[in-house]
One Martini backbone bead per residue (centre of mass of N, CA, C, O) as a GRO file, in nm:
protein
  352
    1MET     BB    1  -0.938   2.358   0.197
    2THR     BB    2  -1.238   2.230   0.172
    3ASN     BB    3  -1.435   2.035   0.301
    4GLN     BB    4  -1.550   1.896   0.028
    5GLN     BB    5  -1.256   1.814  -0.067
    6SER     BB    6  -1.181   1.611   0.157
    7LYS     BB    7  -1.387   1.424   0.096
    8THR     BB    8  -1.334   1.370  -0.199
    9ASN     BB    9  -0.998   1.387  -0.089
   10PHE     BB   10  -0.890   1.220   0.184
   11VAL     BB   11  -0.609   1.114  -0.006
   12GLU     BB   12  -0.313   1.303  -0.067
   13LEU     BB   13  -0.098   1.315  -0.312
   14LYS     BB   14   0.209   1.551  -0.395
   15ASN     BB   15   0.450   1.528  -0.560
   16ILE     BB   16   0.596   1.269  -0.524
   17ASN     BB   17   0.925   1.188  -0.371
   18LYS     BB   18   1.187   0.914  -0.375
   19SER     BB   19   1.490   0.895  -0.231
   20PHE     BB   20   1.808   0.658  -0.217
   21GLY     BB   21   1.997   0.874  -0.265
   22LYS     BB   22   2.025   0.827  -0.630
   23ASN     BB   23   1.766   0.636  -0.587
   24THR     BB   24   1.475   0.653  -0.766
   25VAL     BB   25   1.118   0.521  -0.644
   26ILE     BB   26   0.969   0.838  -0.674
   27ASP     BB   27   0.810   0.993  -0.957
   28GLU     BB   28   0.579   1.218  -0.946
   29LEU     BB   29   0.338   1.175  -0.747
   30ASN     BB   30  -0.045   1.162  -0.802
   31LEU     BB   31  -0.295   1.059  -0.548
   32SER     BB   32  -0.651   1.030  -0.494
   33ILE     BB   33  -0.834   0.953  -0.219
   34PRO     BB   34  -1.157   0.871  -0.151
   35GLN     BB   35  -1.388   0.842   0.057
   36GLY     BB   36  -1.404   0.505   0.127
   37ASN     BB   37  -1.195   0.402  -0.038
   38LEU     BB   38  -1.026   0.119  -0.219
   39VAL     BB   39  -0.675   0.110  -0.276
   40THR     BB   40  -0.461  -0.054  -0.493
   41LEU     BB   41  -0.148  -0.163  -0.517
   42LEU     BB   42   0.045  -0.241  -0.801
   43GLY     BB   43   0.320  -0.500  -0.904
   44PRO     BB   44   0.636  -0.503  -0.935
   45SER     BB   45   0.905  -0.556  -0.791
   46GLY     BB   46   1.034  -0.243  -0.737
   47CYS     BB   47   0.816  -0.009  -0.785
   48GLY     BB   48   0.687   0.152  -0.496
   49LYS     BB   49   0.442   0.049  -0.310
   50THR     BB   50   0.549   0.040  -0.025
   51THR     BB   51   0.661   0.317  -0.009
   52ILE     BB   52   0.406   0.464  -0.009
   53LEU     BB   53   0.302   0.366   0.211
   54ARG     BB   54   0.518   0.464   0.450
   55LEU     BB   55   0.459   0.737   0.389
   56VAL     BB   56   0.134   0.762   0.459
   57ALA     BB   57   0.256   0.654   0.759
   58GLY     BB   58   0.538   0.790   0.830
   59LEU     BB   59   0.809   0.598   0.780
   60GLU     BB   60   0.827   0.778   0.563
   61LYS     BB   61   0.996   1.068   0.372
   62PRO     BB   62   0.987   1.294   0.153
   63THR     BB   63   1.197   1.428  -0.088
   64ALA     BB   64   0.908   1.554  -0.228
   65GLY     BB   65   0.617   1.701  -0.121
   66GLN     BB   66   0.239   1.601  -0.035
   67ILE     BB   67   0.059   1.496   0.248
   68LEU     BB   68  -0.307   1.415   0.299
   69ILE     BB   69  -0.543   1.411   0.567
   70ASP     BB   70  -0.840   1.541   0.583
   71GLY     BB   71  -0.692   1.848   0.473
   72GLU     BB   72  -0.409   1.759   0.633
   73ASP     BB   73  -0.081   1.824   0.678
   74VAL     BB   74   0.144   1.507   0.722
   75THR     BB   75   0.439   1.503   0.628
   76ASP     BB   76   0.571   1.561   0.935
   77ARG     BB   77   0.443   1.338   1.068
   78ALA     BB   78   0.367   1.097   1.270
   79ILE     BB   79   0.200   0.821   1.294
   80GLN     BB   80   0.064   0.905   1.571
   81GLN     BB   81  -0.036   1.179   1.404
   82ARG     BB   82  -0.260   1.017   1.172
   83ASP     BB   83  -0.490   0.838   1.209
   84ILE     BB   84  -0.375   0.534   1.171
   85CYS     BB   85  -0.350   0.199   1.027
   86MET     BB   86  -0.202  -0.134   1.029
   87VAL     BB   87  -0.166  -0.419   0.799
   88PHE     BB   88   0.051  -0.685   0.845
   89GLN     BB   89   0.210  -0.948   0.713
   90SER     BB   90   0.315  -1.079   1.024
   91TYR     BB   91   0.085  -0.917   1.219
   92ALA     BB   92   0.228  -0.818   1.513
   93LEU     BB   93   0.201  -0.983   1.749
   94PHE     BB   94   0.159  -1.049   2.091
   95PRO     BB   95   0.268  -1.375   2.252
   96HIS     BB   96   0.220  -1.243   2.576
   97LEU     BB   97  -0.060  -1.203   2.470
   98SER     BB   98  -0.373  -1.185   2.448
   99LEU     BB   99  -0.577  -1.139   2.225
  100GLY     BB  100  -0.746  -0.899   2.384
  101ASP     BB  101  -0.461  -0.736   2.466
  102ASN     BB  102  -0.386  -0.726   2.140
  103ILE     BB  103  -0.673  -0.548   2.080
  104GLY     BB  104  -0.666  -0.321   2.326
  105TYR     BB  105  -0.385  -0.183   2.337
  106GLY     BB  106  -0.469   0.099   2.202
  107LEU     BB  107  -0.669   0.178   2.440
  108LYS     BB  108  -0.465   0.192   2.668
  109MET     BB  109  -0.277   0.408   2.530
  110LEU     BB  110  -0.542   0.597   2.578
  111ARG     BB  111  -0.693   0.540   2.853
  112LEU     BB  112  -0.940   0.374   2.879
  113PRO     BB  113  -1.139   0.218   3.026
  114ALA     BB  114  -1.190  -0.124   3.102
  115ASP     BB  115  -1.498  -0.161   3.029
  116GLU     BB  116  -1.469  -0.082   2.750
  117ILE     BB  117  -1.265  -0.232   2.633
  118ARG     BB  118  -1.410  -0.513   2.678
  119GLN     BB  119  -1.638  -0.438   2.463
  120ARG     BB  120  -1.472  -0.365   2.215
  121VAL     BB  121  -1.347  -0.633   2.195
  122LYS     BB  122  -1.594  -0.809   2.139
  123GLU     BB  123  -1.672  -0.662   1.906
  124ALA     BB  124  -1.420  -0.716   1.716
  125LEU     BB  125  -1.463  -1.034   1.742
  126THR     BB  126  -1.715  -1.050   1.591
  127LEU     BB  127  -1.648  -0.945   1.329
  128VAL     BB  128  -1.435  -1.184   1.300
  129ASP     BB  129  -1.504  -1.428   1.406
  130LEU     BB  130  -1.409  -1.441   1.751
  131GLU     BB  131  -1.598  -1.559   1.980
  132GLY     BB  132  -1.398  -1.623   2.276
  133PHE     BB  133  -1.098  -1.537   2.218
  134GLU     BB  134  -0.964  -1.372   2.435
  135ASP     BB  135  -0.768  -1.571   2.600
  136ARG     BB  136  -0.601  -1.648   2.390
  137PHE     BB  137  -0.329  -1.697   2.210
  138VAL     BB  138  -0.120  -1.735   1.913
  139ASP     BB  139  -0.017  -2.032   1.966
  140GLN     BB  140  -0.365  -2.118   1.928
  141ILE     BB  141  -0.362  -2.023   1.632
  142SER     BB  142  -0.412  -1.953   1.315
  143GLY     BB  143  -0.337  -1.762   1.063
  144GLY     BB  144  -0.611  -1.646   1.015
  145GLN     BB  145  -0.670  -1.581   1.297
  146GLN     BB  146  -0.457  -1.370   1.320
  147GLN     BB  147  -0.544  -1.190   1.103
  148ARG     BB  148  -0.806  -1.107   1.264
  149VAL     BB  149  -0.668  -0.977   1.482
  150ALA     BB  150  -0.543  -0.757   1.335
  151LEU     BB  151  -0.766  -0.627   1.230
  152ALA     BB  152  -0.934  -0.574   1.483
  153ARG     BB  153  -0.701  -0.379   1.599
  154ALA     BB  154  -0.753  -0.164   1.385
  155LEU     BB  155  -1.090  -0.148   1.415
  156ILE     BB  156  -1.094  -0.047   1.724
  157LEU     BB  157  -0.985   0.272   1.629
  158LYS     BB  158  -1.099   0.406   1.436
  159PRO     BB  159  -0.988   0.512   1.161
  160LYS     BB  160  -0.918   0.708   0.878
  161VAL     BB  161  -0.688   0.529   0.778
  162LEU     BB  162  -0.615   0.210   0.617
  163LEU     BB  163  -0.324   0.001   0.611
  164PHE     BB  164  -0.182  -0.246   0.373
  165ASP     BB  165   0.058  -0.514   0.391
  166GLU     BB  166   0.037  -0.802   0.253
  167PRO     BB  167  -0.197  -0.965   0.455
  168LEU     BB  168  -0.196  -1.275   0.250
  169SER     BB  169   0.064  -1.398   0.192
  170ASN     BB  170   0.049  -1.619   0.456
  171LEU     BB  171  -0.147  -1.757   0.310
  172ASP     BB  172  -0.361  -1.981   0.165
  173ALA     BB  173  -0.596  -1.990  -0.051
  174ASN     BB  174  -0.853  -2.019   0.091
  175LEU     BB  175  -0.821  -1.813   0.305
  176ARG     BB  176  -0.763  -1.576   0.114
  177ARG     BB  177  -1.054  -1.546   0.033
  178SER     BB  178  -1.179  -1.513   0.261
  179MET     BB  179  -1.033  -1.272   0.386
  180ARG     BB  180  -1.097  -1.066   0.157
  181ASP     BB  181  -1.397  -1.058   0.223
  182LYS     BB  182  -1.375  -0.946   0.491
  183ILE     BB  183  -1.215  -0.704   0.448
  184ARG     BB  184  -1.428  -0.590   0.270
  185GLU     BB  185  -1.673  -0.585   0.438
  186LEU     BB  186  -1.546  -0.388   0.652
  187GLN     BB  187  -1.459  -0.149   0.494
  188GLN     BB  188  -1.756  -0.082   0.404
  189GLN     BB  189  -1.899  -0.060   0.658
  190PHE     BB  190  -1.675   0.157   0.789
  191ASN     BB  191  -1.575   0.364   0.590
  192ILE     BB  192  -1.253   0.308   0.533
  193THR     BB  193  -0.994   0.453   0.404
  194SER     BB  194  -0.779   0.293   0.184
  195LEU     BB  195  -0.454   0.080   0.143
  196TYR     BB  196  -0.364  -0.169  -0.084
  197VAL     BB  197  -0.112  -0.408  -0.086
  198THR     BB  198  -0.005  -0.601  -0.378
  199HIS     BB  199   0.076  -0.907  -0.594
  200ASP     BB  200  -0.212  -0.970  -0.641
  201GLN     BB  201  -0.456  -0.960  -0.879
  202SER     BB  202  -0.704  -1.125  -0.766
  203GLU     BB  203  -0.700  -0.948  -0.488
  204ALA     BB  204  -0.726  -0.673  -0.617
  205PHE     BB  205  -0.994  -0.721  -0.767
  206ALA     BB  206  -1.178  -0.789  -0.489
  207VAL     BB  207  -1.122  -0.520  -0.302
  208SER     BB  208  -1.166  -0.316  -0.506
  209ASP     BB  209  -1.233   0.013  -0.639
  210THR     BB  210  -0.898   0.088  -0.714
  211VAL     BB  211  -0.619   0.039  -0.938
  212LEU     BB  212  -0.248   0.074  -0.932
  213VAL     BB  213  -0.033   0.084  -1.143
  214MET     BB  214   0.317   0.011  -1.130
  215ASN     BB  215   0.643   0.130  -1.232
  216LYS     BB  216   0.931   0.252  -1.181
  217GLY     BB  217   0.778   0.512  -1.001
  218LYS     BB  218   0.505   0.496  -1.158
  219ILE     BB  219   0.229   0.546  -1.329
  220MET     BB  220   0.044   0.368  -1.547
  221GLN     BB  221  -0.244   0.286  -1.416
  222LEU     BB  222  -0.573   0.408  -1.338
  223GLY     BB  223  -0.861   0.203  -1.203
  224GLU     BB  224  -1.078  -0.017  -1.270
  225PRO     BB  225  -1.046  -0.344  -1.299
  226LYS     BB  226  -1.201  -0.387  -1.575
  227GLN     BB  227  -1.061  -0.139  -1.726
  228LEU     BB  228  -0.773  -0.260  -1.703
  229TYR     BB  229  -0.815  -0.527  -1.839
  230ARG     BB  230  -1.024  -0.423  -2.116
  231GLN     BB  231  -0.808  -0.130  -2.120
  232PRO     BB  232  -0.540  -0.114  -2.169
  233ALA     BB  233  -0.262   0.134  -2.239
  234SER     BB  234  -0.026  -0.086  -2.255
  235ARG     BB  235   0.175  -0.334  -2.289
  236PHE     BB  236   0.233  -0.351  -2.018
  237MET     BB  237  -0.062  -0.390  -1.915
  238ALA     BB  238  -0.163  -0.621  -2.070
  239ASN     BB  239   0.080  -0.826  -1.938
  240PHE     BB  240   0.016  -0.761  -1.631
  241MET     BB  241  -0.314  -0.826  -1.630
  242GLY     BB  242  -0.223  -1.070  -1.796
  243ASP     BB  243  -0.306  -1.240  -2.082
  244ALA     BB  244  -0.165  -1.149  -2.427
  245ASN     BB  245  -0.282  -1.117  -2.769
  246ILE     BB  246  -0.061  -0.982  -3.034
  247PHE     BB  247  -0.189  -0.804  -3.333
  248PRO     BB  248  -0.250  -0.715  -3.638
  249ALA     BB  249  -0.502  -0.518  -3.778
  250THR     BB  250  -0.816  -0.420  -3.922
  251LEU     BB  251  -1.039  -0.159  -3.914
  252MET     BB  252  -1.371  -0.126  -3.999
  253ALA     BB  253  -1.700  -0.046  -4.030
  254GLU     BB  254  -1.805  -0.355  -3.943
  255GLY     BB  255  -1.471  -0.490  -3.869
  256VAL     BB  256  -1.231  -0.712  -3.776
  257ASP     BB  257  -0.923  -0.800  -3.942
  258VAL     BB  258  -0.770  -1.128  -3.899
  259PHE     BB  259  -0.593  -1.268  -4.150
  260GLY     BB  260  -0.923  -1.232  -4.281
  261TYR     BB  261  -1.079  -1.258  -4.012
  262VAL     BB  262  -1.406  -1.170  -3.916
  263VAL     BB  263  -1.493  -0.954  -3.684
  264PRO     BB  264  -1.669  -0.822  -3.481
  265LYS     BB  265  -1.727  -0.501  -3.367
  266PRO     BB  266  -1.681  -0.324  -3.126
  267LYS     BB  267  -1.817  -0.053  -2.950
  268GLU     BB  268  -1.547   0.048  -2.830
  269PHE     BB  269  -1.431   0.131  -3.124
  270GLY     BB  270  -1.637   0.285  -3.294
  271GLN     BB  271  -1.524   0.464  -3.579
  272ALA     BB  272  -1.255   0.297  -3.612
  273THR     BB  273  -0.979   0.290  -3.871
  274GLY     BB  274  -0.765   0.061  -3.962
  275ASN     BB  275  -0.412   0.008  -3.860
  276TYR     BB  276  -0.367  -0.214  -3.563
  277THR     BB  277  -0.309  -0.279  -3.244
  278LEU     BB  278  -0.431  -0.618  -3.082
  279GLY     BB  279  -0.610  -0.761  -2.829
  280VAL     BB  280  -0.640  -1.084  -2.656
  281ARG     BB  281  -0.798  -1.276  -2.451
  282PRO     BB  282  -0.757  -1.637  -2.382
  283GLU     BB  283  -1.106  -1.620  -2.297
  284ALA     BB  284  -1.187  -1.536  -2.602
  285ILE     BB  285  -1.080  -1.802  -2.715
  286ALA     BB  286  -1.161  -2.061  -2.925
  287LEU     BB  287  -1.244  -2.400  -3.006
  288VAL     BB  288  -1.332  -2.535  -3.334
  289ARG     BB  289  -1.419  -2.750  -3.598
  290GLU     BB  290  -1.537  -2.501  -3.741
  291GLY     BB  291  -1.436  -2.303  -4.049
  292LEU     BB  292  -1.222  -2.105  -4.172
  293ASP     BB  293  -0.949  -2.092  -4.294
  294SER     BB  294  -0.859  -1.829  -4.140
  295GLN     BB  295  -0.899  -2.002  -3.866
  296LYS     BB  296  -0.689  -2.192  -3.850
  297CYS     BB  297  -0.524  -2.449  -3.620
  298GLN     BB  298  -0.222  -2.553  -3.427
  299VAL     BB  299  -0.172  -2.756  -3.177
  300VAL     BB  300   0.147  -2.725  -2.969
  301SER     BB  301   0.027  -2.690  -2.652
  302VAL     BB  302  -0.084  -2.876  -2.321
  303ALA     BB  303  -0.210  -2.753  -2.006
  304TYR     BB  304  -0.332  -2.879  -1.718
  305MET     BB  305  -0.574  -2.690  -1.479
  306GLY     BB  306  -0.847  -2.862  -1.424
  307PRO     BB  307  -1.072  -2.670  -1.541
  308GLN     BB  308  -0.835  -2.621  -1.754
  309TYR     BB  309  -0.676  -2.535  -2.058
  310GLU     BB  310  -0.355  -2.439  -2.165
  311VAL     BB  311  -0.338  -2.314  -2.492
  312THR     BB  312  -0.105  -2.351  -2.758
  313VAL     BB  313  -0.093  -2.198  -3.101
  314ASN     BB  314  -0.103  -2.165  -3.434
  315TRP     BB  315  -0.150  -1.855  -3.636
  316HIS     BB  316  -0.006  -1.730  -3.896
  317GLY     BB  317   0.279  -1.745  -3.711
  318GLN     BB  318   0.140  -1.739  -3.450
  319THR     BB  319   0.143  -1.730  -3.070
  320LEU     BB  320  -0.128  -1.878  -2.896
  321LEU     BB  321  -0.322  -1.814  -2.602
  322LEU     BB  322  -0.545  -2.043  -2.417
  323GLN     BB  323  -0.877  -2.122  -2.273
  324VAL     BB  324  -1.000  -2.474  -2.214
  325ASN     BB  325  -1.241  -2.619  -2.125
  326ALA     BB  326  -1.223  -2.953  -1.967
  327THR     BB  327  -1.544  -3.060  -2.041
  328GLN     BB  328  -1.550  -2.985  -2.377
  329LEU     BB  329  -1.218  -3.031  -2.421
  330GLU     BB  330  -0.930  -3.222  -2.567
  331PRO     BB  331  -0.651  -3.136  -2.647
  332SER     BB  332  -0.368  -3.201  -2.869
  333ALA     BB  333  -0.077  -3.208  -2.998
  334GLY     BB  334  -0.149  -3.123  -3.355
  335ASP     BB  335  -0.414  -3.025  -3.365
  336HIS     BB  336  -0.701  -2.922  -3.565
  337TYR     BB  337  -0.857  -2.619  -3.544
  338TYR     BB  338  -1.067  -2.307  -3.490
  339LEU     BB  339  -1.110  -2.000  -3.462
  340HIS     BB  340  -1.294  -1.804  -3.190
  341ILE     BB  341  -1.362  -1.459  -3.159
  342HIS     BB  342  -1.433  -1.252  -2.912
  343PRO     BB  343  -1.477  -0.915  -2.916
  344HIS     BB  344  -1.495  -0.874  -2.579
  345GLY     BB  345  -1.156  -0.951  -2.576
  346MET     BB  346  -1.096  -0.681  -2.729
  347PHE     BB  347  -0.804  -0.449  -2.789
  348ILE     BB  348  -0.661  -0.126  -2.824
  349LEU     BB  349  -0.310  -0.045  -2.898
  350PRO     BB  350  -0.085   0.188  -2.841
  351GLU     BB  351   0.145   0.356  -2.942
  352GLU     BB  352   0.498   0.374  -2.857
   0.00000   0.00000   0.00000
């Protein structure tokens, strides 16, 4: 591999298979991560995402295939020989050491001078907004602060690759939001090639350059978050990446006919005409007071979610899920409204 190729595809998994006994967990997987990108592995429990992370880390060995980091084959190398760091879900901090000693532990193992270690620990603490915390211990700080310490411990080593294993799952919602922003900020600042595992879609969208969705050991779709949400490649993807209303429609030259209601044709549909299966995201459907008979629907159920209502309606025998802004409308079960579908929330589903 040339130097240019190694920069383009900094981490590569080639024809990876992983089996435990007769159970195949990863099946012929190929993945390339460009230099400085953060790729998130997303999928249902048991899909194989954590196994991939462990394979890249060297904690598991593939049954078949090859793993390259910066152009070098590391398939048979131990974790200590791969120049990577891992941020764990459980933080994995030493309770008997100060935070400064926790963060500097890796540098100490490298036998760096004590003065250099102290200086780099201070710099790492500043990066994660924990200046002056060197002498505190794990039981004296919050869960969010512990996760920052774990992040600082990884960054201080300036690894080639940074791995995240469900790093925010033990934090409450507000802390998750602030920590995911900090992780993304520092990952971009240091331009560290990263692989991130989570089961949380919003977390994946917030931190990622690219999201890889897996199911049963296979890649279902790979792309930017917006692409996966707006252009899912299958019914599985349409439903996994959020709620989707799915129904038949006819594409015409100038519009989309759904049960007699003609919606302007999205430019993404191009010149396609004929009968298709469409998906529409709940937020792309609005309830309005007036419309055509073909748009008329009846509210079946309403769930208050704070800023919005989740509303199900019956429309031409189809049950649709909608999101209604709670400051604009207060629907009740049994109410009659008319649907308005925004064309930008529509997508064509391929035949399966």
